[in-house]
């Protein structure tokens, strides 16, 4: 059966380049294949809440969105079709499976396939929907770059550029004031942003989740630089960085009461500050890394991914996720993308290069 109408959904946290994918997938579907396109609003919420919320996508609607950060469709990392949170009278929350409602609505709306743009959580949902018979195509998105099979996810390059620029700026104030600057970057359990931004900005210490650190090692590096007359240091801390004798740093979000990653840079700064003869400052970059206009790389990657996803739909190739392999856009089975995360290799070339340049990796 040929596809006449598709839906596009953006799930999980936003990231730069989502609109490039939406634009390219919509334009390819309409211009090349005569397929009608709608967007589902706010992740899957637009299909599982009492009122259906769809955004018609045509050439006019996707014009001018290429450089725009975020997603015109809205997104959420809650409201999964298999676990929709419903607040009870006593304030507690129960999670309802609304996947059957969603399937019914897809049928009623004449939607033949869904292009799902998201990270590992969204791809896991895509896999489950696929097992229920939904025709899905995945597009990998995340600033964390932690999805395997694809060499890069879009959003990662922009996040690294933002982190790099922040590190450059902190560098000039660090040397002016003789300070040790601890800078926390995002990435969840993968150290890709810390590794790339740290290397690009010439950091002195880079702490990754993949290489558990010792406080002594960080202290020794800062002291060694001071002994050489360099009276400042830049320490990049991945939010998932973990001490050799400790756990990942989690905190309860003050506003939502949910647990989330946080506190890694303050923890190491607290442990180091009494042992060095430099003033210490901590900067947590946070969501700045996810905001704003996509880099050239992410615009091109998003555009290529969006085009390839629409092409897969038109070819009837469902259950696939588009990937970047070297310089080529290819595709893989969605299941392969969620089998294991993509992490920095502690013995890989990047870490070796950093060590050779004298960067302390914390071990
Ligand atoms: O997965 C992307 C990411 O930005 C992570 O790097 C970070 O830990 C998390 O999302 C933050 O999530 P939230 O936007 O819910 O605070």
Coordinates of N, CA and C in Angstrom, one line a residue, residues 50-262:
X50 N -6.5 13.9 25.7 CA -7.9 13.9 25.3 C -8.1 14.6 24.0
X51 N -7.4 15.7 23.8 CA -7.7 16.5 22.5 C -6.5 16.2 21.6
X52 N -6.8 15.8 20.4 CA -5.7 15.6 19.4 C -5.1 16.9 19.0
X53 N -3.8 17.0 18.9 CA -3.2 18.3 18.5 C -2.2 18.0 17.4
X54 N -2.6 18.4 16.1 CA -1.7 18.2 15.0 C -1.4 19.5 14.3
X55 N -0.2 19.6 13.7 CA 0.1 20.8 13.0 C 0.3 20.5 11.5
X56 N -0.6 21.0 10.6 CA -0.4 20.7 9.2 C 0.9 21.2 8.8
X57 N 1.7 20.4 8.0 CA 3.0 20.9 7.6 C 3.0 20.9 6.0
X58 N 3.1 22.1 5.5 CA 3.2 22.3 4.0 C 4.5 23.1 3.7
X59 N 4.7 23.4 2.5 CA 5.9 24.1 2.1 C 6.0 25.4 2.7
X60 N 4.9 26.1 2.9 CA 4.8 27.4 3.5 C 5.2 27.4 4.9
X61 N 4.7 26.3 5.6 CA 4.9 26.3 7.1 C 6.4 26.0 7.4
X62 N 7.1 25.3 6.6 CA 8.5 24.9 6.9 C 9.5 25.9 6.3
X63 N 9.0 26.9 5.6 CA 9.8 27.9 5.1 C 10.5 28.7 6.2
X64 N 11.7 29.0 6.1 CA 12.4 29.9 7.1 C 12.7 29.3 8.4
X65 N 12.5 28.0 8.6 CA 12.7 27.4 9.9 C 14.1 26.8 10.1
X66 N 14.8 26.7 9.0 CA 16.1 26.0 9.0 C 17.1 26.5 10.0
X67 N 17.3 27.9 10.2 CA 18.2 28.3 11.2 C 17.7 28.4 12.6
X68 N 16.4 28.1 12.8 CA 15.8 28.3 14.1 C 16.1 27.1 15.0
X69 N 16.5 27.4 16.2 CA 16.7 26.4 17.2 C 15.4 25.8 17.7
X70 N 15.5 24.7 18.6 CA 14.3 24.1 19.1 C 13.5 23.3 18.1
X71 N 12.2 23.1 18.3 CA 11.4 22.4 17.3 C 10.0 23.1 17.2
X72 N 9.6 23.4 16.0 CA 8.3 24.1 15.9 C 7.2 23.2 16.3
X73 N 7.4 21.9 16.5 CA 6.3 21.0 16.9 C 6.2 20.9 18.4
X74 N 7.2 21.4 19.1 CA 7.3 21.2 20.6 C 7.7 19.8 20.9
X75 N 8.2 19.6 22.1 CA 8.6 18.2 22.4 C 8.5 18.1 24.0
X76 N 8.7 16.9 24.4 CA 8.6 16.6 25.8 C 9.4 15.3 26.1
X77 N 10.0 15.2 27.3 CA 10.6 13.9 27.6 C 9.7 13.1 28.6
X78 N 8.4 13.6 28.6 CA 7.4 12.8 29.4 C 6.2 12.5 28.4
X79 N 5.2 11.8 28.8 CA 4.0 11.6 28.0 C 4.3 10.5 26.9
X80 N 5.0 9.5 27.3 CA 5.2 8.4 26.4 C 3.9 7.7 26.2
X81 N 3.6 7.1 25.0 CA 2.4 6.4 24.7 C 2.2 5.2 25.7
X82 N 3.3 4.6 26.1 CA 3.2 3.4 27.0 C 3.2 3.8 28.5
X83 N 3.4 5.0 28.8 CA 3.5 5.4 30.2 C 3.1 6.9 30.3
X84 N 1.8 7.2 30.1 CA 1.3 8.5 30.1 C 1.0 8.9 31.6
X85 N 1.6 9.9 32.1 CA 1.4 10.2 33.6 C 0.0 10.9 33.8
X86 N -0.7 10.2 34.7 CA -2.0 10.8 35.1 C -2.0 11.1 36.6
X87 N -2.3 12.3 36.9 CA -2.2 12.7 38.3 C -3.5 12.3 39.0
X88 N -3.4 11.7 40.2 CA -4.5 11.2 40.9 C -5.0 12.3 41.9
X89 N -6.2 12.1 42.5 CA -6.7 13.1 43.4 C -5.8 13.3 44.6
X90 N -5.1 12.3 45.1 CA -4.2 12.4 46.2 C -2.9 13.0 45.9
X91 N -2.7 13.4 44.6 CA -1.4 14.0 44.2 C -0.4 13.0 43.6
X92 N -0.7 11.7 43.8 CA 0.2 10.7 43.3 C 0.0 10.6 41.7
X93 N 0.9 9.9 41.1 CA 0.9 9.8 39.6 C 0.9 8.4 39.2
X94 N -0.1 8.0 38.3 CA 0.0 6.6 37.8 C 0.3 6.7 36.3
X95 N 0.9 5.7 35.7 CA 1.3 5.8 34.3 C 0.4 4.8 33.5
X96 N -0.3 5.4 32.6 CA -1.3 4.6 31.8 C -0.7 4.3 30.4
X97 N -1.0 3.1 29.9 CA -0.6 2.7 28.6 C -1.7 3.2 27.6
X98 N -1.3 4.2 26.8 CA -2.3 4.8 25.9 C -1.9 4.5 24.4
X99 N -1.1 3.4 24.2 CA -0.6 3.1 22.9 C -1.8 2.7 22.0
X100 N -2.8 2.0 22.5 CA -3.9 1.5 21.7 C -4.7 2.7 21.2
X101 N -4.9 3.7 22.1 CA -5.6 4.9 21.8 C -4.9 5.6 20.6
X102 N -3.6 5.6 20.8 CA -2.7 6.3 19.7 C -2.9 5.6 18.4
X103 N -2.8 4.3 18.4 CA -3.0 3.5 17.1 C -4.3 3.8 16.5
X104 N -5.4 3.8 17.3 CA -6.7 4.1 16.8 C -6.8 5.5 16.1
X105 N -6.1 6.4 16.8 CA -6.1 7.8 16.3 C -5.4 7.9 15.0
X106 N -4.2 7.1 14.9 CA -3.5 7.2 13.6 C -4.3 6.7 12.5
X107 N -5.1 5.6 12.8 CA -6.0 5.0 11.7 C -7.1 6.0 11.4
X108 N -7.7 6.6 12.4 CA -8.8 7.5 12.1 C -8.3 8.7 11.3
X109 N -7.1 9.2 11.6 CA -6.5 10.3 10.9 C -5.9 10.0 9.5
X110 N -5.9 8.7 9.2 CA -5.4 8.3 7.9 C -3.8 8.5 7.8
X111 N -3.2 8.3 9.0 CA -1.7 8.5 9.0 C -1.1 7.1 8.8
X112 N -0.4 7.0 7.7 CA 0.2 5.6 7.3 C 1.5 5.3 7.9
X113 N 2.3 6.4 8.3 CA 3.6 6.1 8.8 C 4.0 7.3 9.7
X114 N 5.0 7.1 10.6 CA 5.5 8.2 11.4 C 7.0 8.3 11.3
X115 N 7.5 9.5 11.1 CA 8.9 9.8 11.1 C 9.2 10.3 12.6
X116 N 9.9 9.5 13.3 CA 10.2 9.8 14.7 C 11.6 10.3 14.9
X117 N 11.7 11.6 15.4 CA 13.0 12.2 15.5 C 13.3 12.3 17.0
X118 N 14.3 11.6 17.5 CA 14.6 11.6 18.9 C 15.8 10.8 19.3
X119 N 16.1 10.7 20.6 CA 17.2 10.0 21.1 C 16.9 8.5 21.4
X120 N 17.6 7.9 22.3 CA 17.4 6.5 22.6 C 16.0 6.2 23.2
X121 N 15.5 7.1 24.0 CA 14.1 6.9 24.5 C 13.1 6.9 23.4
X122 N 13.2 7.8 22.4 CA 12.3 7.9 21.3 C 12.4 6.6 20.4
X123 N 13.7 6.2 20.2 CA 13.9 5.0 19.3 C 13.4 3.8 20.0
X124 N 13.4 3.7 21.4 CA 12.8 2.6 22.1 C 11.3 2.6 21.9
X125 N 10.7 3.7 21.9 CA 9.3 3.8 21.6 C 9.0 3.4 20.2
X126 N 9.8 3.9 19.3 CA 9.7 3.5 17.8 C 9.7 2.0 17.7
X127 N 10.6 1.4 18.4 CA 10.7 -0.1 18.2 C 9.4 -0.8 18.7
X128 N 8.9 -0.3 19.9 CA 7.7 -0.9 20.4 C 6.5 -0.7 19.5
X129 N 6.4 0.5 19.0 CA 5.3 0.8 18.0 C 5.4 0.0 16.8
X130 N 6.6 -0.2 16.4 CA 6.9 -1.1 15.2 C 6.4 -2.5 15.5
X131 N 6.7 -3.0 16.7 CA 6.2 -4.3 17.0 C 4.7 -4.4 17.1
X132 N 4.0 -3.3 17.3 CA 2.6 -3.2 17.2 C 2.0 -3.0 15.8
X133 N 2.9 -2.9 14.9 CA 2.4 -2.8 13.5 C 2.5 -1.4 12.9
X134 N 3.0 -0.4 13.7 CA 3.1 0.9 13.1 C 4.3 1.0 12.2
X135 N 4.1 1.7 11.1 CA 5.2 1.9 10.1 C 6.0 3.1 10.6
X136 N 7.2 2.9 11.1 CA 8.0 4.0 11.6 C 9.4 4.1 10.9
X137 N 9.9 5.3 10.9 CA 11.3 5.6 10.5 C 11.9 6.5 11.5
X138 N 13.1 6.2 12.0 CA 13.7 7.0 13.0 C 14.8 7.9 12.5
X139 N 14.9 9.0 13.2 CA 16.0 10.0 12.9 C 16.7 10.3 14.2
X140 N 18.0 10.0 14.3 CA 18.7 10.1 15.6 C 19.1 11.6 15.9
X141 N 18.6 12.0 17.1 CA 18.9 13.3 17.6 C 19.4 13.3 19.0
X142 N 20.4 14.0 19.4 CA 20.7 14.3 20.7 C 22.1 15.1 20.8
X143 N 22.1 16.0 21.7 CA 23.4 16.7 21.9 C 24.4 15.8 22.5
X144 N 24.0 14.7 23.1 CA 24.9 13.8 23.8 C 25.7 12.9 22.9
X145 N 25.3 12.7 21.7 CA 25.9 11.8 20.7 C 26.0 10.4 21.2
X146 N 25.1 10.0 22.0 CA 25.3 8.7 22.7 C 24.5 7.5 22.0
X147 N 24.0 7.8 20.8 CA 23.3 6.7 20.1 C 24.3 5.9 19.2
X148 N 24.3 4.6 19.3 CA 25.3 3.8 18.6 C 24.8 3.7 17.1
X149 N 25.6 3.1 16.3 CA 25.4 2.8 14.9 C 25.6 4.1 14.0
X150 N 25.1 5.2 14.5 CA 25.4 6.5 13.7 C 26.7 7.1 14.3
X151 N 27.6 7.6 13.4 CA 28.8 8.3 13.8 C 28.5 9.5 14.6
X152 N 27.5 10.3 14.1 CA 27.1 11.5 14.8 C 25.6 11.6 14.8
X153 N 25.1 12.2 15.9 CA 23.7 12.7 15.9 C 23.7 14.2 15.7
X154 N 22.7 14.7 15.1 CA 22.7 16.2 14.9 C 22.4 16.8 16.3
X155 N 22.9 18.1 16.4 CA 22.8 18.7 17.7 C 24.0 18.7 18.5
X156 N 24.8 17.6 18.3 CA 26.0 17.4 19.1 C 27.1 18.5 18.7
X157 N 27.2 18.7 17.4 CA 28.2 19.7 16.9 C 27.9 21.1 17.5
X158 N 26.7 21.5 17.4 CA 26.3 22.8 18.0 C 26.6 22.9 19.5
X159 N 26.3 21.9 20.2 CA 26.5 21.9 21.7 C 28.0 22.0 21.9
X160 N 28.8 21.3 21.1 CA 30.3 21.3 21.3 C 30.8 22.7 21.1
X161 N 30.3 23.4 20.0 CA 30.7 24.7 19.7 C 30.4 25.7 20.8
X162 N 29.2 25.5 21.3 CA 28.8 26.4 22.4 C 29.7 26.2 23.7
X163 N 29.9 24.9 24.0 CA 30.8 24.6 25.1 C 32.2 25.1 24.9
X164 N 32.7 24.9 23.7 CA 34.0 25.4 23.3 C 34.1 26.9 23.5
X165 N 33.1 27.6 23.0 CA 33.2 29.1 23.1 C 33.2 29.5 24.6
X166 N 32.4 28.8 25.4 CA 32.3 29.2 26.8 C 33.7 28.9 27.4
X167 N 34.3 27.8 27.1 CA 35.6 27.5 27.6 C 36.7 28.6 27.2
X168 N 36.6 29.0 26.0 CA 37.5 30.0 25.5 C 37.3 31.3 26.4
X169 N 36.1 31.6 26.6 CA 35.8 32.9 27.4 C 36.3 32.7 28.8
X170 N 36.1 31.5 29.4 CA 36.5 31.3 30.8 C 38.0 31.3 30.9
X171 N 38.7 30.9 29.8 CA 40.1 30.9 29.7 C 40.7 32.3 30.0
X172 N 40.1 33.3 29.3 CA 40.7 34.6 29.4 C 40.5 35.2 30.8
X173 N 39.4 34.9 31.4 CA 39.2 35.4 32.8 C 40.0 34.6 33.8
X174 N 40.2 33.3 33.5 CA 41.0 32.4 34.4 C 42.4 32.9 34.5
X175 N 43.0 33.2 33.3 CA 44.4 33.6 33.4 C 44.6 35.0 34.0
X176 N 43.6 35.8 33.8 CA 43.6 37.2 34.3 C 43.6 37.2 35.9
X177 N 42.8 36.2 36.4 CA 42.6 36.2 37.9 C 43.3 35.1 38.6
X178 N 44.1 34.3 37.9 CA 44.8 33.1 38.5 C 43.8 32.2 39.2
X179 N 42.9 31.7 38.4 CA 41.9 30.8 39.0 C 41.9 29.4 38.4
X180 N 41.3 28.5 39.1 CA 41.0 27.2 38.6 C 39.5 27.2 38.3
X181 N 39.2 27.1 37.0 CA 37.8 27.1 36.5 C 37.3 25.7 36.3
X182 N 36.3 25.3 37.0 CA 35.6 24.0 36.8 C 34.4 24.3 35.9
X183 N 34.2 23.6 34.8 CA 33.1 23.8 33.9 C 32.4 22.5 33.7
X184 N 31.1 22.5 34.0 CA 30.3 21.3 33.8 C 29.5 21.4 32.5
X185 N 29.7 20.3 31.8 CA 29.0 20.2 30.5 C 28.0 19.0 30.5
X186 N 27.0 19.1 29.6 CA 26.0 18.0 29.5 C 26.6 16.7 28.9
X187 N 25.7 15.8 28.7 CA 26.1 14.5 28.0 C 25.6 13.3 28.6
X188 N 24.9 13.4 29.7 CA 24.4 12.2 30.5 C 25.6 11.3 30.8
X189 N 25.4 10.0 30.3 CA 26.5 9.0 30.7 C 27.6 8.9 29.7
X190 N 27.5 9.8 28.7 CA 28.6 9.8 27.7 C 29.4 11.1 27.8
X191 N 30.7 11.0 27.6 CA 31.6 12.1 27.7 C 31.9 12.8 26.4
X192 N 31.1 12.7 25.4 CA 31.5 13.2 24.1 C 31.6 14.7 24.1
X193 N 30.6 15.4 24.7 CA 30.7 16.9 24.7 C 32.0 17.4 25.5
X194 N 32.2 16.8 26.6 CA 33.4 17.1 27.4 C 34.7 16.9 26.6
X195 N 34.7 15.7 26.0 CA 35.9 15.3 25.2 C 36.2 16.3 24.1
X196 N 35.2 16.5 23.3 CA 35.4 17.4 22.1 C 35.6 18.8 22.5
X197 N 34.7 19.4 23.3 CA 34.9 20.8 23.7 C 36.2 21.0 24.5
X198 N 36.5 20.0 25.3 CA 37.8 20.1 26.1 C 39.0 20.2 25.2
X199 N 39.0 19.3 24.2 CA 40.1 19.2 23.3 C 40.2 20.5 22.4
X200 N 39.0 20.9 22.0 CA 38.9 22.1 21.1 C 39.3 23.4 21.8
X201 N 39.1 23.4 23.1 CA 39.4 24.6 23.8 C 40.8 24.5 24.6
X202 N 41.5 23.4 24.4 CA 42.8 23.3 25.1 C 42.6 23.2 26.6
X203 N 41.6 22.4 27.1 CA 41.5 22.3 28.5 C 42.7 21.5 29.2
X204 N 42.9 21.8 30.4 CA 44.0 21.1 31.1 C 43.6 19.8 31.8
X205 N 42.3 19.7 32.2 CA 41.8 18.5 32.7 C 40.5 18.2 32.1
X206 N 40.2 16.9 31.7 CA 38.9 16.6 31.1 C 38.4 15.3 31.9
X207 N 37.3 15.4 32.6 CA 36.8 14.3 33.3 C 35.5 13.7 32.7
X208 N 35.6 12.5 32.3 CA 34.6 11.8 31.5 C 33.9 10.7 32.4
X209 N 32.7 10.4 32.1 CA 32.0 9.3 32.8 C 32.8 7.9 32.5
X210 N 33.4 7.9 31.3 CA 34.0 6.6 30.9 C 35.4 6.4 31.6
X211 N 36.0 7.4 32.2 CA 37.2 7.3 32.9 C 37.1 7.8 34.3
X212 N 36.7 6.9 35.3 CA 36.5 7.4 36.7 C 37.8 8.1 37.2
X213 N 37.6 9.2 37.9 CA 38.8 10.0 38.2 C 39.2 9.9 39.7
X214 N 40.4 10.4 40.0 CA 40.9 10.5 41.3 C 41.1 12.0 41.6
X215 N 40.8 12.4 42.8 CA 40.9 13.8 43.1 C 42.4 14.2 43.1
X216 N 43.2 13.3 43.6 CA 44.7 13.5 43.7 C 45.3 13.8 42.3
X217 N 44.8 13.1 41.3 CA 45.3 13.3 40.0 C 45.0 14.7 39.4
X218 N 43.8 15.2 39.8 CA 43.4 16.6 39.3 C 44.3 17.6 40.1
X219 N 44.4 17.4 41.4 CA 45.2 18.3 42.2 C 46.7 18.3 41.7
X220 N 47.2 17.2 41.4 CA 48.6 17.1 40.9 C 48.8 17.9 39.6
X221 N 47.8 17.8 38.7 CA 47.9 18.5 37.4 C 47.9 20.0 37.6
X222 N 47.0 20.5 38.5 CA 46.9 21.9 38.7 C 48.2 22.4 39.4
X223 N 48.8 21.6 40.3 CA 50.0 22.0 41.0 C 51.2 22.0 40.0
X224 N 51.2 21.0 39.2 CA 52.3 20.9 38.2 C 52.3 22.1 37.3
X225 N 51.1 22.6 36.9 CA 51.1 23.8 36.1 C 51.6 25.0 36.9
X226 N 51.2 25.1 38.1 CA 51.6 26.2 39.0 C 53.1 26.2 39.1
X227 N 53.7 25.0 39.3 CA 55.1 24.9 39.5 C 55.9 25.4 38.2
X228 N 55.2 25.3 37.1 CA 55.8 25.8 35.8 C 55.5 27.3 35.6
X229 N 54.8 27.9 36.6 CA 54.5 29.3 36.5 C 53.2 29.6 35.8
X230 N 52.4 28.5 35.5 CA 51.1 28.8 34.9 C 50.0 28.8 36.0
X231 N 49.5 30.0 36.2 CA 48.7 30.2 37.5 C 47.2 30.1 37.2
X232 N 46.8 29.3 36.3 CA 45.4 29.0 36.1 C 45.2 27.6 35.5
X233 N 44.0 27.1 35.7 CA 43.7 25.8 35.0 C 42.2 25.8 34.6
X234 N 42.0 25.1 33.5 CA 40.6 24.9 33.0 C 40.3 23.4 33.2
X235 N 39.3 23.1 33.9 CA 38.9 21.7 34.2 C 37.5 21.5 33.6
X236 N 37.4 20.6 32.6 CA 36.1 20.3 32.0 C 35.5 19.1 32.7
X237 N 34.3 19.2 33.2 CA 33.7 18.1 34.0 C 32.4 17.7 33.2
X238 N 32.4 16.4 32.7 CA 31.1 15.9 32.2 C 30.1 15.8 33.3
X239 N 28.9 16.0 33.1 CA 27.9 15.9 34.2 C 27.8 14.5 34.7
X240 N 28.2 13.5 33.9 CA 28.2 12.1 34.3 C 29.6 11.7 34.9
X241 N 30.5 12.6 35.1 CA 31.8 12.2 35.6 C 31.7 11.6 36.9
X242 N 32.5 10.6 37.2 CA 32.4 9.8 38.4 C 33.7 9.5 39.1
X243 N 33.9 9.8 40.4 CA 35.1 9.4 41.0 C 35.3 7.9 41.1
X244 N 36.6 7.5 41.2 CA 36.9 6.1 41.3 C 36.2 5.4 42.4
X245 N 36.1 6.1 43.5 CA 35.5 5.5 44.7 C 34.1 6.1 45.0
X246 N 33.4 6.5 44.0 CA 32.1 7.1 44.2 C 31.0 6.8 43.1
X247 N 30.0 7.5 43.2 CA 28.8 7.3 42.3 C 28.7 8.5 41.4
X248 N 27.8 8.4 40.4 CA 27.5 9.5 39.6 C 26.7 10.5 40.4
X249 N 26.9 11.8 40.1 CA 26.3 12.9 41.0 C 24.9 13.2 40.5
X250 N 23.9 12.9 41.4 CA 22.5 13.2 41.0 C 22.0 14.3 42.0
X251 N 21.0 15.0 41.6 CA 20.4 15.9 42.5 C 18.9 15.9 42.3
X252 N 18.1 16.3 43.3 CA 16.7 16.4 43.1 C 16.4 17.8 42.6
X253 N 15.7 17.8 41.5 CA 15.3 19.1 40.9 C 14.4 19.8 41.8
X254 N 14.8 21.1 42.2 CA 14.0 21.8 43.1 C 12.6 22.1 42.7
X255 N 12.4 22.2 41.4 CA 11.1 22.7 40.8 C 10.2 21.5 40.5
X256 N 10.8 20.4 40.1 CA 9.9 19.3 39.7 C 10.0 18.1 40.7
X257 N 10.9 18.2 41.6 CA 11.2 17.1 42.6 C 11.7 15.8 41.9
X258 N 12.0 15.9 40.6 CA 12.6 14.7 40.0 C 14.1 14.6 40.1
X259 N 14.6 13.4 40.1 CA 16.1 13.2 40.2 C 16.7 13.5 38.8
X260 N 17.8 14.2 38.8 CA 18.5 14.4 37.5 C 20.0 14.5 37.8
X261 N 20.7 14.4 36.7 CA 22.2 14.5 36.8 C 22.5 16.0 37.2
X262 N 23.5 16.1 38.0 CA 23.9 17.5 38.4 C 24.8 17.5 39.6

